[in-house]
Coordinates of C-alpha atoms in Angstrom, one line a residue:
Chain Q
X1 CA 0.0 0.0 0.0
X2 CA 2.9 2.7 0.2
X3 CA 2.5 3.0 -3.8
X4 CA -1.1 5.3 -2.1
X5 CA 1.0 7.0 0.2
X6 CA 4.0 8.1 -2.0
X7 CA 1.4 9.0 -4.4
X8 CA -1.3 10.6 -2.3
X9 CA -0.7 14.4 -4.2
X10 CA -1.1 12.1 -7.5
X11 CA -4.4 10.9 -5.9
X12 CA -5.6 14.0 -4.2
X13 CA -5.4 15.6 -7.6
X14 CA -7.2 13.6 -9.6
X15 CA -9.9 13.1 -6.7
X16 CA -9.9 17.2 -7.8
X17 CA -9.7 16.5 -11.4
X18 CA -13.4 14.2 -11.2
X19 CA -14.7 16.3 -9.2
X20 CA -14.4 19.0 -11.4
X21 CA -15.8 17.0 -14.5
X22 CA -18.4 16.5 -12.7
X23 CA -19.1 19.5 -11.7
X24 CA -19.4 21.3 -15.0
X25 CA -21.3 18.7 -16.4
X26 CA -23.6 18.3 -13.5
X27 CA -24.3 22.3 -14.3
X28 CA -24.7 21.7 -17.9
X29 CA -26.9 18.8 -17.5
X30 CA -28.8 20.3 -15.4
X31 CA -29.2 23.3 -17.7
X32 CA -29.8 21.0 -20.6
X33 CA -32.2 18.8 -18.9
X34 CA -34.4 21.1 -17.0
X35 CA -34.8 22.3 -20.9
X36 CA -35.7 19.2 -22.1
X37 CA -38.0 18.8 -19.3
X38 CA -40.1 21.8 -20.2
X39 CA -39.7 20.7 -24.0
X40 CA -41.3 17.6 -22.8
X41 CA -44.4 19.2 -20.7
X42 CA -44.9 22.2 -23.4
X43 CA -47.9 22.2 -25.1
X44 CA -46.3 22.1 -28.2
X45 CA -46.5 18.9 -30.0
X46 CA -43.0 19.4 -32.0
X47 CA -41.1 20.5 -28.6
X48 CA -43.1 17.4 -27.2
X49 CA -41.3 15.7 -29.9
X50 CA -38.1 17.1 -29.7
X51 CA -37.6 16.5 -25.8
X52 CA -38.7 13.1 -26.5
X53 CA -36.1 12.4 -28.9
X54 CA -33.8 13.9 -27.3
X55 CA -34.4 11.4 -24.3
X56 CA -34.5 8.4 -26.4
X57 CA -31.1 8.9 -27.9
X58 CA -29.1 9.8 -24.9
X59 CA -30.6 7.5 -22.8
X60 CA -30.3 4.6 -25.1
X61 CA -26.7 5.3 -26.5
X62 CA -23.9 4.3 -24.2
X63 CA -22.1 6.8 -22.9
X64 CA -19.4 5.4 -24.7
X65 CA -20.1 5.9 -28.3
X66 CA -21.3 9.5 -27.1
X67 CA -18.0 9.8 -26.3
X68 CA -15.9 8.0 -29.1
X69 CA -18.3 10.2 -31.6
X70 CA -17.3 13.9 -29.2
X71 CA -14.0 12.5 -29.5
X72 CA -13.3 10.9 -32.8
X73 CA -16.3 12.4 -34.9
X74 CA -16.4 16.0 -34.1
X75 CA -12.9 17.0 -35.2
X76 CA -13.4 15.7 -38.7
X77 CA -16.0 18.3 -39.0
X78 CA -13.1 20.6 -37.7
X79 CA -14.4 21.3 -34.5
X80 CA -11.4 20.7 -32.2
X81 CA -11.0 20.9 -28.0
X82 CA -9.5 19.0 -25.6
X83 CA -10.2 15.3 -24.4
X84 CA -11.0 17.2 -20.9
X85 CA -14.2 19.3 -22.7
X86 CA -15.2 16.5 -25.2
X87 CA -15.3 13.9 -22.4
X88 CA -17.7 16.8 -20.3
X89 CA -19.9 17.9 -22.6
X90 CA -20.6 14.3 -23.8
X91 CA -21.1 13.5 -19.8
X92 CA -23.4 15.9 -19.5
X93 CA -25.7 15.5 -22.6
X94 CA -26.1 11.8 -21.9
X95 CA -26.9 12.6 -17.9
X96 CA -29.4 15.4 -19.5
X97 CA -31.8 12.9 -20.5
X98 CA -31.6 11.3 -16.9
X99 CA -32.0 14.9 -15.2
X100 CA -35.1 15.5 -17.7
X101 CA -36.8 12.6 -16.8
X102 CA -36.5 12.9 -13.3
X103 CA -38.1 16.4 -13.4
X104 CA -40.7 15.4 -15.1
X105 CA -41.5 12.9 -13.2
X106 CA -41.5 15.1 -10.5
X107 CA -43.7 17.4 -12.1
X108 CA -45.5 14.9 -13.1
X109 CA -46.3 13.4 -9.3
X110 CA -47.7 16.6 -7.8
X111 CA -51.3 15.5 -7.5
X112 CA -53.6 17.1 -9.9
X113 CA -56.3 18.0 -7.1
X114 CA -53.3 20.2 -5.5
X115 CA -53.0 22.7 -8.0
X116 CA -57.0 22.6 -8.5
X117 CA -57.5 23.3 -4.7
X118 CA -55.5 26.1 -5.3
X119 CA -57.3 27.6 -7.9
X120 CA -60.2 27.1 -6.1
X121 CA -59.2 29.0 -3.1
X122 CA -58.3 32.5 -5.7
X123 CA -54.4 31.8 -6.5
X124 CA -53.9 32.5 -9.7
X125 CA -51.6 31.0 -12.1
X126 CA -47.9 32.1 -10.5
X127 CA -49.3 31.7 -7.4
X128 CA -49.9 28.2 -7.6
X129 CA -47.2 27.1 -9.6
X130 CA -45.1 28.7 -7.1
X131 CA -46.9 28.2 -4.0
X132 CA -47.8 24.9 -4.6
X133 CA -46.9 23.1 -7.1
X134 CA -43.2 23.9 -7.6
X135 CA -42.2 23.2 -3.4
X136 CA -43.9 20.0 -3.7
X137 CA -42.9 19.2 -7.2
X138 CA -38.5 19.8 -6.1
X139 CA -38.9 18.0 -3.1
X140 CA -40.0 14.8 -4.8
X141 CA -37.3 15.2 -7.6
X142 CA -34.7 15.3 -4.9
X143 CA -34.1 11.5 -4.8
X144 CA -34.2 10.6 -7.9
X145 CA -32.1 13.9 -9.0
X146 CA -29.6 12.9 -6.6
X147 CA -29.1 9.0 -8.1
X148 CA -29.0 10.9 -11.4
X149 CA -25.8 12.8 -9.8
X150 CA -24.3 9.9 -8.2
X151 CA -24.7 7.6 -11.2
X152 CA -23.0 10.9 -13.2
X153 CA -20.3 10.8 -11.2
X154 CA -19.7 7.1 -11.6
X155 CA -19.8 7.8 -15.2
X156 CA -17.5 10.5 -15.1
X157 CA -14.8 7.2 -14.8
X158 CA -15.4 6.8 -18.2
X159 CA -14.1 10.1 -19.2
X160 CA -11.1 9.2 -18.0
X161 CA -10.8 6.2 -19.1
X162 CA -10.6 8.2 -22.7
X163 CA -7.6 9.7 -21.6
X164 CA -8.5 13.0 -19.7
X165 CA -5.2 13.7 -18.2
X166 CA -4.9 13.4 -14.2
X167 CA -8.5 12.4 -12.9
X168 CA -9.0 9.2 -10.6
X169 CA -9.3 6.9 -13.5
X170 CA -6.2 8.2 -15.5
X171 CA -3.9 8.1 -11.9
X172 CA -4.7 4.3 -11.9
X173 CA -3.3 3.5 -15.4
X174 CA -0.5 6.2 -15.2
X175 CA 0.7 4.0 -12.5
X176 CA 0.5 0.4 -13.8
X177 CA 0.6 1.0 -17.5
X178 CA 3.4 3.4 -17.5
X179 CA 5.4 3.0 -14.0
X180 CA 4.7 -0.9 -13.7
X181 CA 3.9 -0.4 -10.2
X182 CA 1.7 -3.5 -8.8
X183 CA -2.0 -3.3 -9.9
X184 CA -3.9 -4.1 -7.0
X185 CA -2.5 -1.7 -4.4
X186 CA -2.7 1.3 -7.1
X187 CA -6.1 0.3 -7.8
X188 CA -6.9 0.2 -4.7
X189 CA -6.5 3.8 -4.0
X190 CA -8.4 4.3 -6.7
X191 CA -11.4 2.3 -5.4
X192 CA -11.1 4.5 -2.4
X193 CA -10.5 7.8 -4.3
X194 CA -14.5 7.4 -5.9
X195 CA -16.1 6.0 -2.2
X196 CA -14.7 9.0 -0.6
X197 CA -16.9 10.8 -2.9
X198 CA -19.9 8.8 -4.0
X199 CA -20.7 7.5 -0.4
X200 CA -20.8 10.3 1.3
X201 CA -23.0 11.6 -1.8
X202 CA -25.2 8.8 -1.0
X203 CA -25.3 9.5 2.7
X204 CA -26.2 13.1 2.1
X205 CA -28.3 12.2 -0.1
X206 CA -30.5 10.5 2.4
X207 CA -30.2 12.7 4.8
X208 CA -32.0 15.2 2.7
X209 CA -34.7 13.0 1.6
X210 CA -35.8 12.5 4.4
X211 CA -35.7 16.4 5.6
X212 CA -38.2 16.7 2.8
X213 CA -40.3 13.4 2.2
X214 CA -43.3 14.2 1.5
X215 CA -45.9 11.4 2.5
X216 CA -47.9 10.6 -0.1
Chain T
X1 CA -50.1 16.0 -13.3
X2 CA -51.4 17.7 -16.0
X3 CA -50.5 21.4 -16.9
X4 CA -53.9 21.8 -17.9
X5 CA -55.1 22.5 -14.6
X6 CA -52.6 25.1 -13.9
X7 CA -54.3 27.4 -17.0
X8 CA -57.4 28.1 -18.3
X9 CA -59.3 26.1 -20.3
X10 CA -57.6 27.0 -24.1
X11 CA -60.5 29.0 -26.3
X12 CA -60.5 29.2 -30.0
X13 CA -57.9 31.7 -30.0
X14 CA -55.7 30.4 -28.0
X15 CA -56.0 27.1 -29.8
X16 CA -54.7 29.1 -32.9
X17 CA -52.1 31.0 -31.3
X18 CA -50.8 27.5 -29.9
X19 CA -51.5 25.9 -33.2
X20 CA -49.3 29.1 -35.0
X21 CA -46.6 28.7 -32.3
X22 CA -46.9 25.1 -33.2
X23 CA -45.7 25.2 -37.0
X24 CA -42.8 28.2 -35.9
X25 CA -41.3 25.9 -33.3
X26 CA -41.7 23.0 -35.9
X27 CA -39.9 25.3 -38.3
X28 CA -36.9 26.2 -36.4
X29 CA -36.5 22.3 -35.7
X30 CA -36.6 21.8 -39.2
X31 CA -34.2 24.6 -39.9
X32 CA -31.9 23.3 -37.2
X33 CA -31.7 19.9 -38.8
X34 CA -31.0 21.2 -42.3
X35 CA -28.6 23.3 -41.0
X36 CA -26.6 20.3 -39.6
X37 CA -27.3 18.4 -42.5
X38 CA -25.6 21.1 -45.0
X39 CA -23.1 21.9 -42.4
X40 CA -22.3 17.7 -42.8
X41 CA -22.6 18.4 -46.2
X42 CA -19.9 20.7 -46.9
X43 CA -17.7 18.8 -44.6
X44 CA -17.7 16.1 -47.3
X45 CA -19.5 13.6 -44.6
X46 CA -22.7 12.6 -46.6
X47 CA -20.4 11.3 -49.8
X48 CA -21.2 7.6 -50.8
X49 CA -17.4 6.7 -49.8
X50 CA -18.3 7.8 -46.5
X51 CA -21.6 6.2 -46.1
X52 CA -21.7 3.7 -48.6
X53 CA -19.9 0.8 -47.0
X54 CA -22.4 0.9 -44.2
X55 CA -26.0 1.5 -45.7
X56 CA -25.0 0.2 -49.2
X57 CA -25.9 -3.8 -49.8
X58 CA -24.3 -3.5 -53.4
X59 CA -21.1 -1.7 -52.0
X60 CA -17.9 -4.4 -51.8
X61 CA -17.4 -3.5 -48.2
X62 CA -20.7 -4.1 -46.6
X63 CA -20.5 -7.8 -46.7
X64 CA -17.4 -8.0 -44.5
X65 CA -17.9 -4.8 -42.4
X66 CA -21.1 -6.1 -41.4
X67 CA -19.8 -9.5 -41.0
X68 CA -17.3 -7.7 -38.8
X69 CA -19.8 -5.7 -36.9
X70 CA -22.4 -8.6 -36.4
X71 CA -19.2 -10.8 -34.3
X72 CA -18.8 -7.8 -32.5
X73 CA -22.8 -7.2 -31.8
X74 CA -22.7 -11.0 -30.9
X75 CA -19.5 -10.3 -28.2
X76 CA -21.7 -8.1 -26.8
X77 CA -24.7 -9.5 -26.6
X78 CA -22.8 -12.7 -24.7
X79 CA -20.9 -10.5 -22.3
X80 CA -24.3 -9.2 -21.7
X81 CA -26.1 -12.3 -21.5
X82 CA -23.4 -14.1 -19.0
X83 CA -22.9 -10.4 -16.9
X84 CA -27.1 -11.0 -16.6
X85 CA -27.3 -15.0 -15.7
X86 CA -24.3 -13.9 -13.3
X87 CA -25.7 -11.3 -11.3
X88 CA -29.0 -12.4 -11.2
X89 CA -27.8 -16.0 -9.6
X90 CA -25.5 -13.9 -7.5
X91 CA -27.7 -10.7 -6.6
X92 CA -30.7 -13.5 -5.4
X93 CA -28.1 -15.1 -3.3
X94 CA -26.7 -11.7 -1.4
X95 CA -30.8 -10.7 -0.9
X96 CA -31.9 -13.6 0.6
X97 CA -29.0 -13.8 2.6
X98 CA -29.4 -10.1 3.4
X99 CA -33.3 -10.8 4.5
X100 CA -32.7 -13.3 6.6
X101 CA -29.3 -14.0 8.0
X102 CA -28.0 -13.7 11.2
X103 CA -27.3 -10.0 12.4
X104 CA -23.0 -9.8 11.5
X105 CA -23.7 -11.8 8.5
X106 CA -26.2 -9.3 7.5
X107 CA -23.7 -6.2 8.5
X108 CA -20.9 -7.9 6.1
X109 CA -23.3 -7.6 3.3
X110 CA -24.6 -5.0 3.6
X111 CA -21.1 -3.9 3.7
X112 CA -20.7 -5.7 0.5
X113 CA -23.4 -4.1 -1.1
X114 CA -22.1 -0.8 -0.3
X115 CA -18.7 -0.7 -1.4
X116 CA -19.6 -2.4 -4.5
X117 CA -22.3 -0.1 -5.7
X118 CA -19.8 3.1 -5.3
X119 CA -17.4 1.6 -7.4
X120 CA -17.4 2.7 -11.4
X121 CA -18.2 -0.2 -13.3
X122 CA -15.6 0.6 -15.8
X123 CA -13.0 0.7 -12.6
X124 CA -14.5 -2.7 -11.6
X125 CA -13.7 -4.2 -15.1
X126 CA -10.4 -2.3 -15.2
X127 CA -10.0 -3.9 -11.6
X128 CA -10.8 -7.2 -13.0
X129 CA -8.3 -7.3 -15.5
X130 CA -5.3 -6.0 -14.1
X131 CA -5.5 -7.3 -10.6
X132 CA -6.8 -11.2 -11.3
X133 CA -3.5 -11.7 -13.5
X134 CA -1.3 -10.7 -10.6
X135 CA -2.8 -13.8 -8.4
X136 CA -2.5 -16.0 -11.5
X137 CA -6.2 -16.0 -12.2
X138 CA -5.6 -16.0 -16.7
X139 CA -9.2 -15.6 -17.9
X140 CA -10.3 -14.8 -21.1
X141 CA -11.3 -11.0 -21.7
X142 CA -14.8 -11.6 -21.7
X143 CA -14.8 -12.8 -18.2
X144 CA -12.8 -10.2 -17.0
X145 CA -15.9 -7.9 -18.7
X146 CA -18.6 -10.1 -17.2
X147 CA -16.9 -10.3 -13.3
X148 CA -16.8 -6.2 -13.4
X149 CA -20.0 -6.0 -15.2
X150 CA -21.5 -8.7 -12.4
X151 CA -20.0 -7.4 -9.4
X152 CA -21.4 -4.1 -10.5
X153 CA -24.9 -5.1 -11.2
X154 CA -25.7 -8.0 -9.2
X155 CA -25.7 -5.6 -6.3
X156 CA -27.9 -3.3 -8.1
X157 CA -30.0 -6.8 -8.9
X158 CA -29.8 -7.5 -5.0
X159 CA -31.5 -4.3 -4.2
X160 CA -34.0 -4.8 -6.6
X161 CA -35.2 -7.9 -5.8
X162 CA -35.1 -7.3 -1.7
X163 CA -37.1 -4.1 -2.6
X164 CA -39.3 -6.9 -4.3
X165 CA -39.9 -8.9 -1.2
X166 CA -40.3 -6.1 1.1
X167 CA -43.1 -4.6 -0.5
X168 CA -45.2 -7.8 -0.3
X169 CA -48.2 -8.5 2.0
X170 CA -46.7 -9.5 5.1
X171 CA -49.6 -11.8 5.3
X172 CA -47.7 -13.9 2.5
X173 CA -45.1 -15.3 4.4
X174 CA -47.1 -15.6 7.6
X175 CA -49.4 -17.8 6.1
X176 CA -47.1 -19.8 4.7
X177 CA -45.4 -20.5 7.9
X178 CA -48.8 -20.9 9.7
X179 CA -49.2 -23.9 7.1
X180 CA -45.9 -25.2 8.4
X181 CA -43.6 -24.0 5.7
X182 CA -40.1 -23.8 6.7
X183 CA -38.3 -20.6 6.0
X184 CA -36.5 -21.9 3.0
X185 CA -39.7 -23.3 1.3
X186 CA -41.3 -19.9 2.0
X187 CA -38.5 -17.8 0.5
X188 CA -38.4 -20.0 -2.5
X189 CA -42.2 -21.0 -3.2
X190 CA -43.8 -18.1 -1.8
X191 CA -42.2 -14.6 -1.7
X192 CA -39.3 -15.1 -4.6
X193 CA -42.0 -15.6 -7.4
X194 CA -44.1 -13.0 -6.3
X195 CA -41.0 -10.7 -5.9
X196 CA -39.7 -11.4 -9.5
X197 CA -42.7 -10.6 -11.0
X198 CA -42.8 -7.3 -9.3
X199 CA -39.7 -6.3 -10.2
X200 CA -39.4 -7.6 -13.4
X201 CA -39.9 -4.3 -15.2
X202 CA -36.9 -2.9 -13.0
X203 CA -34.9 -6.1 -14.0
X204 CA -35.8 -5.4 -17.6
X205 CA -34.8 -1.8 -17.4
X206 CA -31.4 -3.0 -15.8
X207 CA -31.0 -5.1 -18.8
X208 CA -30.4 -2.0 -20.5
X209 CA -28.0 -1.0 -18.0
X210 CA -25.5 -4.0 -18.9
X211 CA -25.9 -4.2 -22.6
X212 CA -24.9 -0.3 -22.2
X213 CA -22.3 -1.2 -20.2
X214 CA -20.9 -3.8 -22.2
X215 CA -19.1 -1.1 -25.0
X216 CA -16.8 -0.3 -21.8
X217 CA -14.9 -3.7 -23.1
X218 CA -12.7 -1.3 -25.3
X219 CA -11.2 -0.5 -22.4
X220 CA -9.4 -4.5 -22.2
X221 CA -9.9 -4.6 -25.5
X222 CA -12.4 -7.0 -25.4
X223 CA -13.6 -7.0 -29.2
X224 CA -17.4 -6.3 -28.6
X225 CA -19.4 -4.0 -30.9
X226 CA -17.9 -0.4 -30.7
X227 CA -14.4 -2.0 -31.0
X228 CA -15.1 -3.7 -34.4
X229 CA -16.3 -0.4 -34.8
X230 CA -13.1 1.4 -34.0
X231 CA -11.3 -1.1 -36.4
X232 CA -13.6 -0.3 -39.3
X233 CA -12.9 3.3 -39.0
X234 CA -9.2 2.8 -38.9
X235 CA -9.7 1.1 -42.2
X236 CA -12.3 3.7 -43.5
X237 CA -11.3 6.9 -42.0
X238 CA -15.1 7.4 -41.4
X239 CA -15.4 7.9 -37.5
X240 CA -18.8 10.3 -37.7
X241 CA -20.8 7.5 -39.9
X242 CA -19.7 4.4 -38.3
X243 CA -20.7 5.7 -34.9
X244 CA -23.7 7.0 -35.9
X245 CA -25.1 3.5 -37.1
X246 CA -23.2 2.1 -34.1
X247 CA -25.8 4.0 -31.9
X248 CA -28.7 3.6 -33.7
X249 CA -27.9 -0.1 -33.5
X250 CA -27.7 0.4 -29.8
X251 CA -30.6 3.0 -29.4
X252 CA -33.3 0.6 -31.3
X253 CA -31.8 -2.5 -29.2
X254 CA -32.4 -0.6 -25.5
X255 CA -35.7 1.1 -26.6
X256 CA -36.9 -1.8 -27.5
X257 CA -36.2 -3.5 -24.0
X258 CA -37.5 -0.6 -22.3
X259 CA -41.0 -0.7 -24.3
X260 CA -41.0 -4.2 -23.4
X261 CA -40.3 -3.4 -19.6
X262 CA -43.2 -1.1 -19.8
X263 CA -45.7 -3.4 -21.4
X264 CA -44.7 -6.1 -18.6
X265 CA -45.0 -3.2 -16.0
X266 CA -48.6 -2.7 -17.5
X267 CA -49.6 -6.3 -17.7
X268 CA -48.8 -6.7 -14.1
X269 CA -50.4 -3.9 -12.9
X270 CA -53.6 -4.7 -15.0
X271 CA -53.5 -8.5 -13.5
X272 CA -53.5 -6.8 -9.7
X273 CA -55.9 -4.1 -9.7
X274 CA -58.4 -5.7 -11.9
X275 CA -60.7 -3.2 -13.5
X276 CA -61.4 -0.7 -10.8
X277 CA -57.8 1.3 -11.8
X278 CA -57.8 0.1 -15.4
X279 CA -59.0 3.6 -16.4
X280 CA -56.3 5.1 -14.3
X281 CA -53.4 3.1 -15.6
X282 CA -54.6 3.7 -19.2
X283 CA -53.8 7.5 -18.2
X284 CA -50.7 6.7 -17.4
X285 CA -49.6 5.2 -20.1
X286 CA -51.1 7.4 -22.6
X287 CA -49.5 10.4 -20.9
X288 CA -45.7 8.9 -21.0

């Protein structure tokens, strides 16, 4: 185990290097999705349509031919960046199809007789979306919003495994692909590097659900 | 809910101002797709050289690009199809013992369960087939794919199915004891089927999860579809189009398992409540 300890900035960093992945494309998803998710509830049929496509080919595609088609595919129409931004912005269009289907699902949970009660008792429309609908609607998104993030995060593993220089992933093969050092101590550290992030997510996560459960 | 509810009943004129909106919005879509088409266009990316060895029957290529991609859709589907059997033996195994074993044992599981469903799956695969070598374990690729793929999922698959025999009738397994079942024959005869068919839209959907999964094989090198696709492309210099078909392949493949996991959803549900919520669940299909 000394090859973690003797290593630990190596580690540290790229414990920074994930996290930062994932925390522009946990924006941009977000962004993206909560888009989509409006696409999807719009009264519009071709926005209908073009949320739902949109969700059906990210959700569908592994997030590894996203990727290979950022990577590989977009510079031949000239459009060139770095592994780092490719690898991102794929992460985050594929998790914008997860973070649009949980708001909607959100959305879509919020009784029906809620929003009419409100109208009944002389809100009018911002009123109730805002008063009513919207609180309720967030705090039942919550948990499934927050598996989206911890899955996304997971995920982000597979940006690095494209070669995005110094995060998690890319510290274990620096090590045993180009150093030789022994794989299971190395990897090891990495196991360790993602639980120190994705369990205390999880923990959190919890703890917050059940701040705002709402019976139902 | 519906949004209907949160505004006013549309009139005729708001009918036409939504049906107006309606042809703009379909517009811009239409001009957004054109543009990306001519933009492909006049990067030389919709030529027959480009395209043709994919889409074109009568093109040389075809025969033995296809040939090339169908081995690698059939790696794929059997890394899929042993990750599933795997964790689905193995994911049963760590519920039941996490239901009803003693209180450590539980602990340890649990445990299990934990650490395992933090890791990556593509670490867990990485994991697999650096680390195994080093205690002499010489697999195969595709095992070293279907043990990350497994330990990843059949925790996912464990969770699942306990989720499936926690939310039964509690009167289940009583009477089945009362009628002097022991706690095996209860678990096995009474609560597991009712629990698989539960959950068998969430197993369905997790399906989806693994065959996605399965492209993370390029990373051992494991020649499942994408890689044959990665070889093509060397050979074709045509990255853009290969991909594209590689994940309409993939996209028709996963929506078709996750219409099926609906249907079953909808079957099962229509089987328990009868026909006092038929109404209800027709809704909620119609408005997915």
């Amino acid at each position: 185990m000394d090859v973690i300890v003797e290593n630990l900035p190596m580690y540290l960093d790229g414990v920074r290097v994930t996290l930062l992945i994932c925390l522009y494309a946990a924006v941009l998803a977000l962004v993206l999705g909560t888009l989509m998710a409006s696409f999807r509830v719009s009264p519009l049929p071709p926005l209908r349509g073009a949320g739902a496509s949109w969700v059906t080919i990210f959700r569908n595609c592994p997030l590894t031919v996203v990727l290979f088609f950022m990577a590989f595919g977009l510079p031949e129409i000239g459009l060139n960046g770095s592994y780092f931004w490719f690898g991102t912005v794929g992460l985050a269009l594929y998790t914008s199809a997860f973070v649009c289907e949980a708001l909607r699902s959100g959305i879509n949970a919020v009784p029906a007789g809620q929003a009419e009660a409100a109208r009944a008792v002389g809100l009018d429309f911002s009123q109730t979306l805002s008063l009513v609908v919207l609180p309720q609607a967030v705090r039942t998104v919550i948990p499934p919003l927050g598996n989206v993030y911890i899955a996304m995060i997971k995920n982000s593993a597979i940006v690095g495994a494209f070669g995005v220089g110094g995060d998690l992933f890319a510290v274990g093969t620096t090590l045993t692909s180009a150093r030789g050092e022994a794989a299971l101590p190395v990897l090891t550290g990495v196991v360790i590097g993602y639980l120190i992030i994705t369990i205390p997510a999880g923990l959190l996560l919890g703890v917050v659900e059940r701040k705002v459960a709402i019976a139902r | 809910m519906t949004t209907q509810v949160l505004y006013e009943e549309p009139g005729p004129k708001a009918k036409r101002r939504s049906l107006f909106s309606s042809v703009g919005v379909g517009v811009v879509i239409l001009a957004v797709l054109t543009w990306v088409l001519v933009t492909l266009g006049a990067q030389g990316q919709l030529t027959v050289e480009k395209w043709g060895p994919l889409i074109d029957p009568t093109n040389g290529t075809f025969g033995p690009l296809w040939n090339l991609l169908g081995q690698g859709l059939l790696n794929t589907l059997l890394a899929a199809a042993l990750a599933v059997v795997l964790s689905l033996v193995l994911g049963t195994i760590l519920a039941l013992s996490r239901v009803t074993a003693a209180r450590w044992y539980r602990w340890a599981v649990v445990g299990l369960i934990e650490l395992l469903r933090g890791v990556p799956v593509v670490i867990a695969i990485f994991f697999a087939s650096r680390v195994l070598p080093e205690f002499g374990v010489d697999l195969s690729l595709v095992w070293y794919l279907v043990i990350g793929l497994t330990a990843y999922n059949m925790v996912i698959i464990a969770e699942i199915v306990r989720a499936g025999i926690l939310a039964l009738p509690r009167g289940q397994a009583e009477a089945a004891y009362a009628v002097g079942m022991t706690r095996g024959q209860v678990l096995r005869t009474v609560l597991l089927p009712q629990a698989f068919r539960a959950m068998l839209p969430a197993l369905i959907s997790q399906l989806v999860v693994i065959l996605k999964d399965t492209s993370l094989g390029f990373i051992i090198g494991y020649e499942d579809f994408v890689r044959q696709g990665q070889i093509i492309i060397q050979n074709l210099g045509n990255p853009i189009q290969t991909y594209i078909v590689i994940a309409i392949v993939f996209i028709v493949l996963n929506y078709a398992l996750s219409r099926l996991a609906i249907w079953v959803e909808h079957r099962i549900s229509h089987g328990r409540k009868a026909a006092t919520d038929a109404t209800a669940v027709e809704k909620e299909v119609a408005g997915d």
